[in-house]
Amino acid sequence: MPGGDAREAARTVTGSLETLPYLPELPARGPGADMIGRTAGLLVEVYAHVEPSGWRISDRPGRDTRRARSWMGEDLDALEEFTQDYEGHLKVSAVGPWTLAAALELRNGEAALSDPGACRDLTASLAEGLRAHLADVRRRVPGARPVLQLDEPSLTAVLQGRIKSASGYRTHRAVDRAVVEGALRDLVAVAGEADAPVIVHSCAPEVPFALLRRAGVSGISFDFGLLTERDEEAVGEAVEGGTTLLAGVVPGVDGPLSDPAGSVMGVRTLWRRLGLAPGTLAESVVVTPSCGLAGASPAYARAVLAHCVRAARSLADNPE
């Protein structure tokens, strides 16, 4: 979300979304509130600090780690305030293990992705951190059923060997698909201990739908505008297998919004092309922005959330 006021963001989200409110992220506050820093603050016995090139693993917690944890606490306090007596799904987000490994630097400046042992350690640390985070959310909002979203915008690049080295002159070797799948499956298992379904979000092209389904995720969040014909069969198989699709159909940056029914016209068209029953639309699809709203104005962000609700209602009321 845009801005830096945790209470205002929590008020906006909980006031706009009755069935799937979420813990807002406010990266405009600076390092530690950004996607990587925020998740680094959740890690257990792994610490990170900011370098000019990005986040780098540290020997001990420092100012940047303390700042990230402080902001997370502020965000959770605000969410708790505006979810009194709430019962239902509540989404929290963290960076997934592979985007984290691609972004966090080792002490030599190379991405943790370059070291299989470091990748395993990061996954284990993230698992412990998420276990504690989900328990904290359950304690603060007793009626909530947490939903864990793992943000993996670099996942496809990791699988295809397109993550650049520190020098920029070469790329890191592609990670074996079984290894990628195994790490994600480990986090799905940890979330399962808290009865929390897992969504994987990627706003990059070529989302690996089949791999994510094999890893056991309950939902896949993606930019609908980046789907190609090659993706359609995998999308159909996901729907038939019971995977929820979080379809990013509403632009995440300021601009004119179409009518709600127009925003989901492409989803209806895809359903017909795949031969899926229109009646399954409302239970299979969640309408979302195409990606995060941090680059939007506060007024546009509020308008988008309301627009998504109306578009989802349009799908439910008029599936065909």
Short mmCIF file of N, CA and C in Angstrom, two decimals, residues 119-197:
data_model
loop_
_atom_site.label_atom_id
_atom_site.label_comp_id
_atom_site.label_asym_id
_atom_site.label_seq_id
_atom_site.Cartn_x
_atom_site.Cartn_y
_atom_site.Cartn_z
N CYS A 119 21.05 -21.37 0.58
CA CYS A 119 19.63 -21.45 0.23
C CYS A 119 18.87 -22.33 1.21
N ARG A 120 19.47 -23.46 1.57
CA ARG A 120 18.82 -24.35 2.54
C ARG A 120 18.67 -23.66 3.89
N ASP A 121 19.72 -22.95 4.32
CA ASP A 121 19.68 -22.25 5.61
C ASP A 121 18.62 -21.16 5.60
N LEU A 122 18.52 -20.43 4.50
CA LEU A 122 17.52 -19.37 4.40
C LEU A 122 16.11 -19.95 4.48
N THR A 123 15.88 -21.05 3.78
CA THR A 123 14.56 -21.67 3.81
C THR A 123 14.20 -22.12 5.22
N ALA A 124 15.16 -22.74 5.92
CA ALA A 124 14.90 -23.21 7.29
C ALA A 124 14.64 -22.02 8.22
N SER A 125 15.41 -20.95 8.07
CA SER A 125 15.24 -19.76 8.90
C SER A 125 13.88 -19.11 8.63
N LEU A 126 13.53 -19.02 7.36
CA LEU A 126 12.24 -18.43 6.98
C LEU A 126 11.09 -19.27 7.53
N ALA A 127 11.23 -20.57 7.48
CA ALA A 127 10.18 -21.45 8.01
C ALA A 127 9.94 -21.19 9.49
N GLU A 128 11.01 -21.07 10.26
CA GLU A 128 10.87 -20.79 11.69
C GLU A 128 10.26 -19.42 11.93
N GLY A 129 10.70 -18.44 11.14
CA GLY A 129 10.17 -17.10 11.29
C GLY A 129 8.69 -17.02 10.96
N LEU A 130 8.28 -17.72 9.91
CA LEU A 130 6.87 -17.72 9.53
C LEU A 130 6.02 -18.47 10.54
N ARG A 131 6.57 -19.51 11.12
CA ARG A 131 5.84 -20.24 12.17
C ARG A 131 5.49 -19.29 13.32
N ALA A 132 6.48 -18.48 13.75
CA ALA A 132 6.26 -17.53 14.84
C ALA A 132 5.32 -16.40 14.40
N HIS A 133 5.48 -15.94 13.18
CA HIS A 133 4.65 -14.84 12.66
C HIS A 133 3.18 -15.25 12.60
N LEU A 134 2.90 -16.43 12.09
CA LEU A 134 1.51 -16.90 12.01
C LEU A 134 0.91 -17.09 13.40
N ALA A 135 1.73 -17.56 14.34
CA ALA A 135 1.24 -17.71 15.71
C ALA A 135 0.91 -16.34 16.31
N ASP A 136 1.72 -15.34 16.01
CA ASP A 136 1.48 -13.98 16.51
C ASP A 136 0.18 -13.42 15.94
N VAL A 137 -0.03 -13.64 14.65
CA VAL A 137 -1.26 -13.16 14.02
C VAL A 137 -2.48 -13.84 14.65
N ARG A 138 -2.39 -15.13 14.88
CA ARG A 138 -3.52 -15.85 15.51
C ARG A 138 -3.78 -15.33 16.92
N ARG A 139 -2.71 -15.00 17.65
CA ARG A 139 -2.88 -14.48 19.01
C ARG A 139 -3.56 -13.12 18.99
N ARG A 140 -3.16 -12.28 18.05
CA ARG A 140 -3.69 -10.92 17.99
C ARG A 140 -5.13 -10.87 17.45
N VAL A 141 -5.44 -11.75 16.51
CA VAL A 141 -6.78 -11.77 15.90
C VAL A 141 -7.31 -13.19 16.04
N PRO A 142 -7.83 -13.54 17.23
CA PRO A 142 -8.18 -14.93 17.51
C PRO A 142 -9.20 -15.54 16.55
N GLY A 143 -10.07 -14.72 15.99
CA GLY A 143 -11.09 -15.25 15.09
C GLY A 143 -10.63 -15.44 13.67
N ALA A 144 -9.40 -15.04 13.38
CA ALA A 144 -8.92 -15.08 11.99
C ALA A 144 -8.34 -16.44 11.64
N ARG A 145 -8.50 -16.77 10.37
CA ARG A 145 -7.79 -17.92 9.82
C ARG A 145 -6.74 -17.36 8.86
N PRO A 146 -5.46 -17.38 9.25
CA PRO A 146 -4.44 -16.77 8.41
C PRO A 146 -4.31 -17.47 7.05
N VAL A 147 -4.04 -16.67 6.05
CA VAL A 147 -3.66 -17.14 4.72
C VAL A 147 -2.28 -16.57 4.46
N LEU A 148 -1.33 -17.41 4.13
CA LEU A 148 0.04 -16.97 3.91
C LEU A 148 0.32 -16.79 2.42
N GLN A 149 0.69 -15.58 2.04
CA GLN A 149 1.11 -15.32 0.66
C GLN A 149 2.62 -15.24 0.60
N LEU A 150 3.23 -16.06 -0.25
CA LEU A 150 4.66 -16.00 -0.51
C LEU A 150 4.87 -15.24 -1.81
N ASP A 151 5.54 -14.10 -1.72
CA ASP A 151 5.81 -13.29 -2.91
C ASP A 151 7.06 -13.83 -3.60
N GLU A 152 6.89 -14.28 -4.83
CA GLU A 152 7.99 -14.90 -5.57
C GLU A 152 8.14 -14.29 -6.98
N PRO A 153 8.35 -12.97 -7.09
CA PRO A 153 8.50 -12.39 -8.43
C PRO A 153 9.74 -12.87 -9.19
N SER A 154 10.75 -13.38 -8.47
CA SER A 154 11.97 -13.86 -9.13
C SER A 154 11.96 -15.36 -9.40
N LEU A 155 10.87 -16.03 -9.08
CA LEU A 155 10.85 -17.50 -9.16
C LEU A 155 11.16 -18.00 -10.57
N THR A 156 10.52 -17.44 -11.57
CA THR A 156 10.75 -17.91 -12.94
C THR A 156 12.18 -17.66 -13.37
N ALA A 157 12.74 -16.50 -13.01
CA ALA A 157 14.13 -16.20 -13.35
C ALA A 157 15.09 -17.16 -12.67
N VAL A 158 14.78 -17.58 -11.44
CA VAL A 158 15.61 -18.57 -10.73
C VAL A 158 15.57 -19.90 -11.47
N LEU A 159 14.39 -20.30 -11.92
CA LEU A 159 14.25 -21.57 -12.63
C LEU A 159 14.93 -21.55 -13.99
N GLN A 160 14.99 -20.39 -14.60
CA GLN A 160 15.55 -20.28 -15.95
C GLN A 160 17.00 -19.80 -15.97
N GLY A 161 17.59 -19.62 -14.79
CA GLY A 161 19.00 -19.20 -14.73
C GLY A 161 19.21 -17.78 -15.24
N ARG A 162 18.32 -16.85 -14.87
CA ARG A 162 18.42 -15.48 -15.35
C ARG A 162 18.75 -14.47 -14.26
N ILE A 163 19.12 -14.95 -13.08
CA ILE A 163 19.51 -14.03 -12.01
C ILE A 163 20.98 -13.65 -12.22
N LYS A 164 21.23 -12.37 -12.32
CA LYS A 164 22.60 -11.90 -12.62
C LYS A 164 23.51 -11.98 -11.41
N SER A 165 24.79 -12.19 -11.68
CA SER A 165 25.81 -12.19 -10.63
C SER A 165 26.07 -10.76 -10.19
N ALA A 166 26.90 -10.60 -9.14
CA ALA A 166 27.20 -9.26 -8.63
C ALA A 166 27.88 -8.40 -9.69
N SER A 167 28.70 -9.02 -10.52
CA SER A 167 29.40 -8.26 -11.57
C SER A 167 28.47 -7.85 -12.69
N GLY A 168 27.37 -8.60 -12.86
CA GLY A 168 26.44 -8.33 -13.94
C GLY A 168 26.86 -8.95 -15.27
N TYR A 169 28.03 -9.61 -15.30
CA TYR A 169 28.54 -10.17 -16.55
C TYR A 169 28.14 -11.61 -16.78
N ARG A 170 27.56 -12.23 -15.77
CA ARG A 170 27.12 -13.61 -15.94
C ARG A 170 25.84 -13.80 -15.14
N THR A 171 25.27 -14.97 -15.24
CA THR A 171 24.07 -15.28 -14.46
C THR A 171 24.32 -16.53 -13.62
N HIS A 172 23.57 -16.62 -12.54
CA HIS A 172 23.68 -17.80 -11.69
C HIS A 172 22.99 -18.99 -12.35
N ARG A 173 23.53 -20.15 -12.12
CA ARG A 173 23.00 -21.37 -12.71
C ARG A 173 21.54 -21.58 -12.29
N ALA A 174 20.74 -22.08 -13.20
CA ALA A 174 19.34 -22.38 -12.89
C ALA A 174 19.28 -23.40 -11.76
N VAL A 175 18.35 -23.21 -10.85
CA VAL A 175 18.17 -24.14 -9.74
C VAL A 175 17.25 -25.27 -10.20
N ASP A 176 17.61 -26.48 -9.84
CA ASP A 176 16.83 -27.65 -10.22
C ASP A 176 15.37 -27.50 -9.75
N ARG A 177 14.45 -27.84 -10.62
CA ARG A 177 13.03 -27.65 -10.30
C ARG A 177 12.60 -28.45 -9.06
N ALA A 178 13.19 -29.62 -8.88
CA ALA A 178 12.83 -30.42 -7.71
C ALA A 178 13.28 -29.74 -6.42
N VAL A 179 14.43 -29.07 -6.47
CA VAL A 179 14.92 -28.35 -5.29
C VAL A 179 14.03 -27.15 -4.99
N VAL A 180 13.65 -26.42 -6.03
CA VAL A 180 12.74 -25.28 -5.86
C VAL A 180 11.42 -25.75 -5.26
N GLU A 181 10.88 -26.80 -5.83
CA GLU A 181 9.60 -27.34 -5.36
C GLU A 181 9.69 -27.80 -3.92
N GLY A 182 10.81 -28.45 -3.56
CA GLY A 182 10.96 -28.97 -2.21
C GLY A 182 10.98 -27.87 -1.16
N ALA A 183 11.67 -26.76 -1.44
CA ALA A 183 11.71 -25.64 -0.49
C ALA A 183 10.32 -25.05 -0.29
N LEU A 184 9.60 -24.88 -1.38
CA LEU A 184 8.24 -24.34 -1.27
C LEU A 184 7.34 -25.30 -0.50
N ARG A 185 7.52 -26.60 -0.75
CA ARG A 185 6.71 -27.59 -0.04
C ARG A 185 6.98 -27.53 1.47
N ASP A 186 8.23 -27.29 1.85
CA ASP A 186 8.56 -27.18 3.27
C ASP A 186 7.80 -26.02 3.93
N LEU A 187 7.68 -24.91 3.23
CA LEU A 187 6.98 -23.76 3.80
C LEU A 187 5.47 -23.99 3.82
N VAL A 188 4.96 -24.69 2.81
CA VAL A 188 3.54 -25.06 2.81
C VAL A 188 3.25 -25.93 4.04
N ALA A 189 4.17 -26.82 4.37
CA ALA A 189 3.98 -27.69 5.53
C ALA A 189 3.97 -26.90 6.83
N VAL A 190 4.86 -25.92 6.94
CA VAL A 190 4.91 -25.09 8.14
C VAL A 190 3.61 -24.31 8.30
N ALA A 191 3.12 -23.73 7.21
CA ALA A 191 1.85 -23.01 7.26
C ALA A 191 0.71 -23.95 7.61
N GLY A 192 0.80 -25.18 7.12
CA GLY A 192 -0.24 -26.16 7.42
C GLY A 192 -0.37 -26.45 8.90
N GLU A 193 0.75 -26.33 9.63
CA GLU A 193 0.70 -26.53 11.08
C GLU A 193 -0.22 -25.50 11.74
N ALA A 194 -0.31 -24.32 11.13
CA ALA A 194 -1.19 -23.26 11.64
C ALA A 194 -2.51 -23.24 10.90
N ASP A 195 -2.79 -24.29 10.13
CA ASP A 195 -4.03 -24.37 9.34
C ASP A 195 -4.15 -23.17 8.40
N ALA A 196 -3.01 -22.74 7.84
CA ALA A 196 -2.99 -21.57 6.97
C ALA A 196 -2.75 -22.00 5.52
N PRO A 197 -3.71 -21.79 4.63
CA PRO A 197 -3.47 -22.06 3.21
C PRO A 197 -2.36 -21.15 2.69
#
